[in-house]
GROMACS .gro file of C-alpha atoms in nm:
model
  476
    1UNK     CA    1  -0.132   4.873   7.304
    2UNK     CA    2  -0.276   5.219   7.362
    3UNK     CA    3  -0.657   5.191   7.372
    4UNK     CA    4  -0.828   5.367   7.083
    5UNK     CA    5  -1.149   5.559   7.148
    6UNK     CA    6  -1.463   5.370   7.058
    7UNK     CA    7  -1.697   5.521   6.801
    8UNK     CA    8  -2.014   5.672   6.939
    9UNK     CA    9  -2.313   5.436   6.894
   10UNK     CA   10  -2.491   5.665   6.652
   11UNK     CA   11  -2.191   5.691   6.423
   12UNK     CA   12  -2.200   5.340   6.282
   13UNK     CA   13  -2.514   5.374   6.072
   14UNK     CA   14  -2.411   5.713   5.934
   15UNK     CA   15  -2.038   5.655   5.886
   16UNK     CA   16  -2.023   5.671   5.509
   17UNK     CA   17  -2.251   5.972   5.487
   18UNK     CA   18  -2.025   6.152   5.732
   19UNK     CA   19  -1.715   6.027   5.556
   20UNK     CA   20  -1.810   6.233   5.254
   21UNK     CA   21  -1.770   6.539   5.474
   22UNK     CA   22  -1.410   6.439   5.529
   23UNK     CA   23  -1.327   6.590   5.193
   24UNK     CA   24  -1.388   6.926   5.360
   25UNK     CA   25  -1.053   6.927   5.536
   26UNK     CA   26  -0.871   7.195   5.729
   27UNK     CA   27  -1.165   7.359   5.909
   28UNK     CA   28  -1.025   7.546   6.212
   29UNK     CA   29  -1.139   7.446   6.557
   30UNK     CA   30  -1.430   7.643   6.692
   31UNK     CA   31  -1.339   7.900   6.956
   32UNK     CA   32  -1.579   8.020   7.222
   33UNK     CA   33  -1.515   8.353   7.391
   34UNK     CA   34  -1.649   8.374   7.745
   35UNK     CA   35  -1.576   8.745   7.780
   36UNK     CA   36  -1.881   8.844   7.576
   37UNK     CA   37  -1.683   9.013   7.299
   38UNK     CA   38  -1.609   8.854   6.964
   39UNK     CA   39  -1.269   8.933   6.816
   40UNK     CA   40  -1.253   9.073   6.466
   41UNK     CA   41  -0.979   8.912   6.256
   42UNK     CA   42  -0.821   9.062   5.949
   43UNK     CA   43  -0.852   8.855   5.630
   44UNK     CA   44  -0.624   8.552   5.641
   45UNK     CA   45  -0.528   8.596   6.007
   46UNK     CA   46  -0.532   8.290   6.234
   47UNK     CA   47  -0.753   8.304   6.543
   48UNK     CA   48  -0.579   8.343   6.877
   49UNK     CA   49  -0.715   8.271   7.222
   50UNK     CA   50  -0.785   8.578   7.433
   51UNK     CA   51  -0.794   8.574   7.813
   52UNK     CA   52  -1.111   8.401   7.932
   53UNK     CA   53  -1.167   8.208   7.610
   54UNK     CA   54  -1.156   7.829   7.575
   55UNK     CA   55  -1.099   7.610   7.273
   56UNK     CA   56  -1.390   7.378   7.196
   57UNK     CA   57  -1.345   7.031   7.049
   58UNK     CA   58  -1.369   7.021   6.672
   59UNK     CA   59  -1.685   6.816   6.600
   60UNK     CA   60  -1.548   6.699   6.265
   61UNK     CA   61  -1.199   6.610   6.382
   62UNK     CA   62  -1.277   6.240   6.404
   63UNK     CA   63  -1.410   6.240   6.049
   64UNK     CA   64  -1.103   6.386   5.886
   65UNK     CA   65  -0.863   6.144   5.723
   66UNK     CA   66  -0.545   6.056   5.908
   67UNK     CA   67  -0.209   6.174   5.775
   68UNK     CA   68  -0.037   5.917   5.556
   69UNK     CA   69   0.220   5.824   5.822
   70UNK     CA   70  -0.061   5.729   6.065
   71UNK     CA   71  -0.237   5.494   5.824
   72UNK     CA   72  -0.083   5.179   5.964
   73UNK     CA   73  -0.272   4.847   5.978
   74UNK     CA   74  -0.308   4.893   6.355
   75UNK     CA   75  -0.526   5.202   6.300
   76UNK     CA   76  -0.798   4.986   6.146
   77UNK     CA   77  -0.795   4.698   6.395
   78UNK     CA   78  -1.080   4.665   6.647
   79UNK     CA   79  -1.069   4.850   6.978
   80UNK     CA   80  -0.928   4.650   7.270
   81UNK     CA   81  -1.171   4.402   7.421
   82UNK     CA   82  -1.260   4.399   7.791
   83UNK     CA   83  -1.177   4.028   7.778
   84UNK     CA   84  -0.814   3.983   7.891
   85UNK     CA   85  -0.783   3.680   7.663
   86UNK     CA   86  -0.809   3.928   7.378
   87UNK     CA   87  -0.649   4.240   7.527
   88UNK     CA   88  -0.365   4.068   7.716
   89UNK     CA   89  -0.321   3.708   7.596
   90UNK     CA   90  -0.052   3.497   7.763
   91UNK     CA   91   0.289   3.460   7.605
   92UNK     CA   92   0.299   3.133   7.412
   93UNK     CA   93   0.578   2.945   7.240
   94UNK     CA   94   0.505   2.984   6.867
   95UNK     CA   95   0.581   2.614   6.824
   96UNK     CA   96   0.284   2.519   7.041
   97UNK     CA   97   0.066   2.270   6.854
   98UNK     CA   98  -0.249   2.400   6.691
   99UNK     CA   99  -0.554   2.320   6.901
  100UNK     CA  100  -0.364   2.329   7.230
  101UNK     CA  101  -0.571   2.462   7.521
  102UNK     CA  102  -0.385   2.751   7.686
  103UNK     CA  103  -0.642   2.848   7.950
  104UNK     CA  104  -0.997   2.760   8.055
  105UNK     CA  105  -1.277   2.924   8.252
  106UNK     CA  106  -1.640   2.839   8.334
  107UNK     CA  107  -1.920   3.020   8.152
  108UNK     CA  108  -2.298   3.035   8.190
  109UNK     CA  109  -2.534   3.094   7.898
  110UNK     CA  110  -2.864   3.260   8.003
  111UNK     CA  111  -3.206   3.117   7.903
  112UNK     CA  112  -3.253   3.384   7.635
  113UNK     CA  113  -2.981   3.206   7.437
  114UNK     CA  114  -3.004   2.847   7.566
  115UNK     CA  115  -3.294   2.752   7.788
  116UNK     CA  116  -3.161   2.405   7.871
  117UNK     CA  117  -2.809   2.509   7.959
  118UNK     CA  118  -2.623   2.247   8.160
  119UNK     CA  119  -2.249   2.314   8.188
  120UNK     CA  120  -2.022   2.544   7.993
  121UNK     CA  121  -1.662   2.654   7.963
  122UNK     CA  122  -1.455   2.882   7.747
  123UNK     CA  123  -1.109   2.782   7.634
  124UNK     CA  124  -0.824   2.987   7.491
  125UNK     CA  125  -0.677   2.789   7.204
  126UNK     CA  126  -0.362   2.810   6.994
  127UNK     CA  127  -0.441   2.852   6.624
  128UNK     CA  128  -0.291   3.006   6.310
  129UNK     CA  129  -0.387   3.294   6.087
  130UNK     CA  130  -0.403   3.298   5.706
  131UNK     CA  131  -0.023   3.315   5.684
  132UNK     CA  132   0.059   3.031   5.927
  133UNK     CA  133   0.144   3.277   6.202
  134UNK     CA  134   0.034   3.174   6.554
  135UNK     CA  135  -0.267   3.341   6.709
  136UNK     CA  136  -0.502   3.257   6.994
  137UNK     CA  137  -0.875   3.205   6.951
  138UNK     CA  138  -1.159   3.155   7.200
  139UNK     CA  139  -1.406   2.866   7.189
  140UNK     CA  140  -1.716   2.814   7.401
  141UNK     CA  141  -1.786   2.449   7.489
  142UNK     CA  142  -2.141   2.364   7.600
  143UNK     CA  143  -2.293   2.050   7.746
  144UNK     CA  144  -2.672   2.093   7.744
  145UNK     CA  145  -2.889   1.959   8.023
  146UNK     CA  146  -3.079   1.755   7.761
  147UNK     CA  147  -2.945   1.398   7.756
  148UNK     CA  148  -2.834   1.236   7.432
  149UNK     CA  149  -3.080   0.967   7.325
  150UNK     CA  150  -2.900   0.838   7.015
  151UNK     CA  151  -2.639   0.572   6.953
  152UNK     CA  152  -2.287   0.604   7.088
  153UNK     CA  153  -2.137   0.896   7.279
  154UNK     CA  154  -2.299   1.238   7.271
  155UNK     CA  155  -2.203   1.393   6.933
  156UNK     CA  156  -2.032   1.729   6.911
  157UNK     CA  157  -2.167   1.997   6.677
  158UNK     CA  158  -1.951   2.293   6.583
  159UNK     CA  159  -2.208   2.572   6.544
  160UNK     CA  160  -2.035   2.842   6.340
  161UNK     CA  161  -2.226   3.160   6.412
  162UNK     CA  162  -2.301   3.424   6.149
  163UNK     CA  163  -2.066   3.673   6.315
  164UNK     CA  164  -2.034   3.910   6.013
  165UNK     CA  165  -1.872   4.172   6.236
  166UNK     CA  166  -1.556   4.377   6.279
  167UNK     CA  167  -1.560   4.435   6.656
  168UNK     CA  168  -1.438   4.207   6.935
  169UNK     CA  169  -1.749   4.262   7.147
  170UNK     CA  170  -1.951   4.105   6.864
  171UNK     CA  171  -1.778   3.768   6.912
  172UNK     CA  172  -1.986   3.470   7.037
  173UNK     CA  173  -1.774   3.431   7.352
  174UNK     CA  174  -1.891   3.779   7.458
  175UNK     CA  175  -2.243   3.770   7.316
  176UNK     CA  176  -2.364   3.428   7.434
  177UNK     CA  177  -2.318   3.494   7.808
  178UNK     CA  178  -2.412   3.863   7.800
  179UNK     CA  179  -2.656   3.952   7.521
  180UNK     CA  180  -2.943   3.811   7.320
  181UNK     CA  181  -2.784   3.622   7.031
  182UNK     CA  182  -2.965   3.733   6.716
  183UNK     CA  183  -2.748   3.524   6.486
  184UNK     CA  184  -2.975   3.234   6.390
  185UNK     CA  185  -3.115   3.165   6.738
  186UNK     CA  186  -3.330   2.866   6.629
  187UNK     CA  187  -3.022   2.667   6.528
  188UNK     CA  188  -2.845   2.692   6.862
  189UNK     CA  189  -3.156   2.618   7.065
  190UNK     CA  190  -3.268   2.323   6.851
  191UNK     CA  191  -2.920   2.171   6.861
  192UNK     CA  192  -2.920   2.200   7.241
  193UNK     CA  193  -3.274   2.056   7.260
  194UNK     CA  194  -3.156   1.751   7.066
  195UNK     CA  195  -2.881   1.687   7.319
  196UNK     CA  196  -2.574   1.762   7.111
  197UNK     CA  197  -2.256   1.885   7.269
  198UNK     CA  198  -2.168   2.221   7.120
  199UNK     CA  199  -1.854   2.416   7.041
  200UNK     CA  200  -1.901   2.776   6.932
  201UNK     CA  201  -1.573   2.932   6.820
  202UNK     CA  202  -1.480   3.297   6.776
  203UNK     CA  203  -1.346   3.196   6.438
  204UNK     CA  204  -1.271   3.553   6.324
  205UNK     CA  205  -0.983   3.555   6.572
  206UNK     CA  206  -0.819   3.841   6.764
  207UNK     CA  207  -0.826   4.073   6.460
  208UNK     CA  208  -1.198   4.006   6.397
  209UNK     CA  209  -1.102   3.910   6.043
  210UNK     CA  210  -1.450   3.871   5.895
  211UNK     CA  211  -1.452   3.673   5.566
  212UNK     CA  212  -1.084   3.572   5.589
  213UNK     CA  213  -1.174   3.216   5.499
  214UNK     CA  214  -0.846   3.041   5.559
  215UNK     CA  215  -0.797   3.184   5.909
  216UNK     CA  216  -1.167   3.132   5.990
  217UNK     CA  217  -1.158   2.766   5.884
  218UNK     CA  218  -0.841   2.695   6.082
  219UNK     CA  219  -0.996   2.848   6.393
  220UNK     CA  220  -1.302   2.623   6.361
  221UNK     CA  221  -1.083   2.314   6.330
  222UNK     CA  222  -0.875   2.416   6.631
  223UNK     CA  223  -1.197   2.472   6.825
  224UNK     CA  224  -1.293   2.113   6.744
  225UNK     CA  225  -0.951   1.987   6.851
  226UNK     CA  226  -0.977   2.171   7.181
  227UNK     CA  227  -1.330   2.050   7.249
  228UNK     CA  228  -1.224   1.688   7.193
  229UNK     CA  229  -0.934   1.725   7.435
  230UNK     CA  230  -1.105   1.932   7.706
  231UNK     CA  231  -1.147   1.768   8.048
  232UNK     CA  232  -1.389   1.965   8.268
  233UNK     CA  233  -1.263   2.041   8.619
  234UNK     CA  234  -1.361   1.753   8.845
  235UNK     CA  235  -1.402   1.508   8.555
  236UNK     CA  236  -1.151   1.237   8.474
  237UNK     CA  237  -1.193   1.213   8.098
  238UNK     CA  238  -1.256   1.447   7.804
  239UNK     CA  239  -1.623   1.506   7.728
  240UNK     CA  240  -1.601   1.456   7.354
  241UNK     CA  241  -1.290   1.247   7.289
  242UNK     CA  242  -1.494   0.970   7.123
  243UNK     CA  243  -1.768   1.185   6.969
  244UNK     CA  244  -1.860   1.221   6.607
  245UNK     CA  245  -1.829   1.582   6.497
  246UNK     CA  246  -2.064   1.763   6.259
  247UNK     CA  247  -2.045   2.134   6.176
  248UNK     CA  248  -2.305   2.379   6.049
  249UNK     CA  249  -2.296   2.746   5.960
  250UNK     CA  250  -2.475   3.000   5.744
  251UNK     CA  251  -2.353   3.301   5.542
  252UNK     CA  252  -2.047   3.432   5.729
  253UNK     CA  253  -2.068   3.116   5.938
  254UNK     CA  254  -2.090   2.923   5.611
  255UNK     CA  255  -1.755   3.074   5.508
  256UNK     CA  256  -1.594   2.931   5.821
  257UNK     CA  257  -1.774   2.598   5.782
  258UNK     CA  258  -1.682   2.557   5.416
  259UNK     CA  259  -1.320   2.645   5.475
  260UNK     CA  260  -1.295   2.413   5.776
  261UNK     CA  261  -1.424   2.129   5.557
  262UNK     CA  262  -1.186   2.214   5.274
  263UNK     CA  263  -0.875   2.267   5.489
  264UNK     CA  264  -0.931   1.971   5.723
  265UNK     CA  265  -0.735   1.703   5.531
  266UNK     CA  266  -0.425   1.927   5.526
  267UNK     CA  267  -0.454   2.130   5.846
  268UNK     CA  268  -0.618   1.872   6.076
  269UNK     CA  269  -0.573   1.530   5.913
  270UNK     CA  270  -0.642   1.350   6.242
  271UNK     CA  271  -1.006   1.461   6.210
  272UNK     CA  272  -1.057   1.249   5.897
  273UNK     CA  273  -1.333   1.006   5.989
  274UNK     CA  274  -1.413   1.214   6.299
  275UNK     CA  275  -1.559   1.516   6.118
  276UNK     CA  276  -1.846   1.320   5.965
  277UNK     CA  277  -2.042   1.605   5.810
  278UNK     CA  278  -2.037   1.972   5.716
  279UNK     CA  279  -2.361   2.161   5.650
  280UNK     CA  280  -2.270   2.479   5.458
  281UNK     CA  281  -2.547   2.735   5.407
  282UNK     CA  282  -2.567   3.056   5.202
  283UNK     CA  283  -2.192   3.064   5.152
  284UNK     CA  284  -2.029   3.335   4.939
  285UNK     CA  285  -1.771   3.102   4.785
  286UNK     CA  286  -1.610   3.362   4.558
  287UNK     CA  287  -1.621   3.728   4.665
  288UNK     CA  288  -1.547   3.850   4.313
  289UNK     CA  289  -1.884   3.708   4.204
  290UNK     CA  290  -2.062   3.950   4.436
  291UNK     CA  291  -1.968   4.285   4.283
  292UNK     CA  292  -2.290   4.287   4.082
  293UNK     CA  293  -2.521   4.147   4.350
  294UNK     CA  294  -2.387   4.314   4.667
  295UNK     CA  295  -2.158   4.607   4.590
  296UNK     CA  296  -2.359   4.928   4.567
  297UNK     CA  297  -2.682   4.756   4.676
  298UNK     CA  298  -2.861   4.726   5.010
  299UNK     CA  299  -2.611   4.447   5.083
  300UNK     CA  300  -2.317   4.686   5.040
  301UNK     CA  301  -2.264   4.725   5.415
  302UNK     CA  302  -2.196   4.355   5.463
  303UNK     CA  303  -1.982   4.338   5.150
  304UNK     CA  304  -1.774   4.635   5.260
  305UNK     CA  305  -1.732   4.483   5.608
  306UNK     CA  306  -1.614   4.158   5.448
  307UNK     CA  307  -1.350   4.341   5.244
  308UNK     CA  308  -1.234   4.535   5.551
  309UNK     CA  309  -1.220   4.206   5.742
  310UNK     CA  310  -1.004   4.054   5.469
  311UNK     CA  311  -0.770   4.352   5.490
  312UNK     CA  312  -0.694   4.264   5.851
  313UNK     CA  313  -0.534   3.943   5.725
  314UNK     CA  314  -0.403   4.101   5.404
  315UNK     CA  315  -0.287   4.453   5.501
  316UNK     CA  316  -0.156   4.514   5.149
  317UNK     CA  317  -0.515   4.622   5.080
  318UNK     CA  318  -0.493   4.924   5.313
  319UNK     CA  319  -0.275   5.142   5.086
  320UNK     CA  320  -0.559   5.125   4.833
  321UNK     CA  321  -0.787   5.328   5.063
  322UNK     CA  322  -0.846   5.690   4.973
  323UNK     CA  323  -0.931   5.956   5.234
  324UNK     CA  324  -1.294   5.849   5.256
  325UNK     CA  325  -1.186   5.486   5.284
  326UNK     CA  326  -0.947   5.570   5.567
  327UNK     CA  327  -1.223   5.734   5.769
  328UNK     CA  328  -1.477   5.459   5.697
  329UNK     CA  329  -1.234   5.177   5.785
  330UNK     CA  330  -1.145   5.352   6.111
  331UNK     CA  331  -1.499   5.426   6.224
  332UNK     CA  332  -1.635   5.085   6.122
  333UNK     CA  333  -1.361   4.898   6.306
  334UNK     CA  334  -1.595   4.790   6.589
  335UNK     CA  335  -1.921   4.746   6.396
  336UNK     CA  336  -2.133   4.437   6.460
  337UNK     CA  337  -2.349   4.253   6.207
  338UNK     CA  338  -2.665   4.458   6.269
  339UNK     CA  339  -2.484   4.786   6.196
  340UNK     CA  340  -2.304   4.640   5.896
  341UNK     CA  341  -2.639   4.529   5.757
  342UNK     CA  342  -2.822   4.855   5.832
  343UNK     CA  343  -2.556   5.077   5.677
  344UNK     CA  344  -2.626   4.908   5.346
  345UNK     CA  345  -2.920   5.145   5.309
  346UNK     CA  346  -2.663   5.400   5.185
  347UNK     CA  347  -2.580   5.165   4.893
  348UNK     CA  348  -2.225   5.298   4.892
  349UNK     CA  349  -2.000   5.102   4.654
  350UNK     CA  350  -1.641   5.004   4.729
  351UNK     CA  351  -1.529   5.252   4.465
  352UNK     CA  352  -1.606   5.531   4.718
  353UNK     CA  353  -1.330   5.398   4.941
  354UNK     CA  354  -1.052   5.367   4.687
  355UNK     CA  355  -0.910   5.534   4.379
  356UNK     CA  356  -0.849   5.200   4.202
  357UNK     CA  357  -1.107   4.981   4.035
  358UNK     CA  358  -1.167   4.705   4.293
  359UNK     CA  359  -1.298   4.474   4.022
  360UNK     CA  360  -0.972   4.475   3.829
  361UNK     CA  361  -0.701   4.581   4.074
  362UNK     CA  362  -0.443   4.300   4.090
  363UNK     CA  363  -0.401   4.318   4.469
  364UNK     CA  364  -0.775   4.288   4.528
  365UNK     CA  365  -0.806   4.006   4.278
  366UNK     CA  366  -0.516   3.814   4.432
  367UNK     CA  367  -0.657   3.837   4.786
  368UNK     CA  368  -1.003   3.732   4.670
  369UNK     CA  369  -0.862   3.440   4.472
  370UNK     CA  370  -0.666   3.324   4.775
  371UNK     CA  371  -0.995   3.312   4.971
  372UNK     CA  372  -1.206   3.139   4.705
  373UNK     CA  373  -1.378   2.817   4.811
  374UNK     CA  374  -1.399   2.527   4.568
  375UNK     CA  375  -1.130   2.406   4.332
  376UNK     CA  376  -0.792   2.427   4.506
  377UNK     CA  377  -0.594   2.639   4.262
  378UNK     CA  378  -0.213   2.605   4.294
  379UNK     CA  379  -0.184   2.946   4.124
  380UNK     CA  380  -0.332   3.089   4.445
  381UNK     CA  381  -0.093   2.884   4.661
  382UNK     CA  382  -0.366   2.631   4.741
  383UNK     CA  383  -0.278   2.271   4.825
  384UNK     CA  384  -0.444   2.024   4.583
  385UNK     CA  385  -0.529   1.808   4.884
  386UNK     CA  386  -0.771   2.076   5.008
  387UNK     CA  387  -1.085   1.870   4.943
  388UNK     CA  388  -1.347   1.785   5.209
  389UNK     CA  389  -1.308   1.427   5.337
  390UNK     CA  390  -1.645   1.403   5.513
  391UNK     CA  391  -1.985   1.444   5.345
  392UNK     CA  392  -2.096   1.802   5.276
  393UNK     CA  393  -2.440   1.953   5.242
  394UNK     CA  394  -2.457   2.283   5.052
  395UNK     CA  395  -2.791   2.456   5.110
  396UNK     CA  396  -2.902   2.782   4.957
  397UNK     CA  397  -3.202   3.004   4.891
  398UNK     CA  398  -3.305   2.891   4.543
  399UNK     CA  399  -3.561   3.033   4.300
  400UNK     CA  400  -3.665   2.684   4.193
  401UNK     CA  401  -3.824   2.612   4.532
  402UNK     CA  402  -4.195   2.704   4.579
  403UNK     CA  403  -4.261   2.950   4.858
  404UNK     CA  404  -4.598   2.804   4.954
  405UNK     CA  405  -4.768   2.465   4.990
  406UNK     CA  406  -4.940   2.290   4.703
  407UNK     CA  407  -4.854   2.225   4.338
  408UNK     CA  408  -4.974   2.571   4.227
  409UNK     CA  409  -4.742   2.767   4.455
  410UNK     CA  410  -4.520   3.028   4.298
  411UNK     CA  411  -4.145   3.018   4.332
  412UNK     CA  412  -3.950   3.275   4.527
  413UNK     CA  413  -3.680   3.518   4.418
  414UNK     CA  414  -3.388   3.304   4.523
  415UNK     CA  415  -3.083   3.452   4.691
  416UNK     CA  416  -3.019   3.782   4.516
  417UNK     CA  417  -2.725   3.870   4.745
  418UNK     CA  418  -2.534   3.544   4.687
  419UNK     CA  419  -2.680   3.398   4.364
  420UNK     CA  420  -2.769   3.030   4.379
  421UNK     CA  421  -2.557   2.950   4.075
  422UNK     CA  422  -2.249   3.020   4.286
  423UNK     CA  423  -2.359   2.755   4.539
  424UNK     CA  424  -2.433   2.506   4.262
  425UNK     CA  425  -2.090   2.573   4.112
  426UNK     CA  426  -1.925   2.515   4.452
  427UNK     CA  427  -2.109   2.183   4.475
  428UNK     CA  428  -1.991   2.084   4.128
  429UNK     CA  429  -1.630   2.182   4.198
  430UNK     CA  430  -1.615   1.983   4.522
  431UNK     CA  431  -1.777   1.687   4.346
  432UNK     CA  432  -1.523   1.702   4.065
  433UNK     CA  433  -1.244   1.710   4.323
  434UNK     CA  434  -1.371   1.385   4.474
  435UNK     CA  435  -1.582   1.499   4.771
  436UNK     CA  436  -1.923   1.362   4.874
  437UNK     CA  437  -2.160   1.656   4.833
  438UNK     CA  438  -2.536   1.713   4.828
  439UNK     CA  439  -2.698   2.036   4.710
  440UNK     CA  440  -3.017   2.123   4.900
  441UNK     CA  441  -3.223   2.412   4.755
  442UNK     CA  442  -3.446   2.589   5.005
  443UNK     CA  443  -3.716   2.855   4.974
  444UNK     CA  444  -3.650   3.226   5.014
  445UNK     CA  445  -3.372   3.476   4.961
  446UNK     CA  446  -3.061   3.528   5.172
  447UNK     CA  447  -3.234   3.637   5.495
  448UNK     CA  448  -3.537   3.407   5.497
  449UNK     CA  449  -3.343   3.104   5.371
  450UNK     CA  450  -3.167   3.093   5.706
  451UNK     CA  451  -3.503   2.999   5.859
  452UNK     CA  452  -3.665   2.792   5.585
  453UNK     CA  453  -3.353   2.571   5.592
  454UNK     CA  454  -3.369   2.491   5.963
  455UNK     CA  455  -3.557   2.164   5.901
  456UNK     CA  456  -3.354   2.023   5.609
  457UNK     CA  457  -3.019   2.144   5.741
  458UNK     CA  458  -3.060   2.013   6.096
  459UNK     CA  459  -3.220   1.695   5.965
  460UNK     CA  460  -2.904   1.637   5.764
  461UNK     CA  461  -2.686   1.720   6.066
  462UNK     CA  462  -2.885   1.478   6.280
  463UNK     CA  463  -2.844   1.196   6.028
  464UNK     CA  464  -2.466   1.238   6.018
  465UNK     CA  465  -2.443   1.269   6.398
  466UNK     CA  466  -2.638   0.943   6.440
  467UNK     CA  467  -2.417   0.757   6.194
  468UNK     CA  468  -2.671   0.731   5.910
  469UNK     CA  469  -2.472   0.662   5.591
  470UNK     CA  470  -2.457   0.940   5.333
  471UNK     CA  471  -2.612   0.803   5.014
  472UNK     CA  472  -2.732   1.106   4.816
  473UNK     CA  473  -2.566   1.365   4.595
  474UNK     CA  474  -2.231   1.296   4.432
  475UNK     CA  475  -2.014   1.034   4.595
  476UNK     CA  476  -1.648   0.954   4.547
   0.00000   0.00000   0.00000
């Protein structure tokens, strides 16, 4: 693959504003004359280079839409990663079993991300995308220095990071060893402090397919499979072969967590009874519900990134892009969560990127329905057996929860990006399908709920990891 140029750092926050300028097409390249004389051109004549003159780069060239024949799905994929596992993965027999470890390497996580780091490895794992096509994903397996003080073997927690990104250098396998991880740092550290084994999977896969729930969930399950089978160099047995597994994730990580729970009985049936709990926080279960709460609001950057991430798994969405959409999709192809969040200040709706109505277009509706958590709808090619087998906690910023101590405390706004009624509906649908589910309302809106929920979410995770029976919520 020919490497594509990376966008300049300052471009990400201003991409949509600059994309509007793309409508001004056909501006000739600037010409600088080093002879000291400026040529006079007759009306309509094209400029020509005189001796001693040089052609300067056109500063707007990168912000002009590509010709139709260049608007292939590859144009909008992320730039190549410096990690050879992404840029040059090994050739693999497509029939290789999902969860198979293809390669392994040691990794160290610095104290800024995990102060009690013990041992760590990264594994390249065979997985499958949304269309059952083979792809390789990367998982980071961590054994903290903190010993496990509970019953039985050290449990394994799949911590599904809020990646919310479109670039490969935003993936946990790159961030954890090299940068400060701003995606819910208290969760990772508290889990390590409690002595859990950890698997952190790049669940968006090699296309960085943010919000592509089915591919994301399969990657999480294959990360679990790999972690259970992995034997560290010098050891004789797998670290986590006999461990209970619990998973937790919020927002974009909640998408992966919810889909892993829902797909598990069909995609990874051997994990029934092993995956003993799934803690799903702030999950956007149905993207079509979010047009009113996210599209065209300060959350529009994340919503747009989610739709562009879906397009990487469903390229039939790309022909819907207009010229502005082409430029935005190209220049946002490497954007990380912080940039996707910040660009929401422009409040640019999806309708800027397309000439169809995204709320009613049949292609958009079909892709969103295919990635809707909850009731497994055969009309969307869902398997009726897609129902979580282990207990599930759904937690969400809820306006019914007081924001301060004492009986007189006022209630908060609730989650105005992902309304709490969508989380309650997901709980009800899973309950009706026969799952064991508990809804846990927490204080705050979408950002602060990630922190107010640390206690109740990790308390629930700890109970499942220690084998405490699930007795609350709906039960099959």
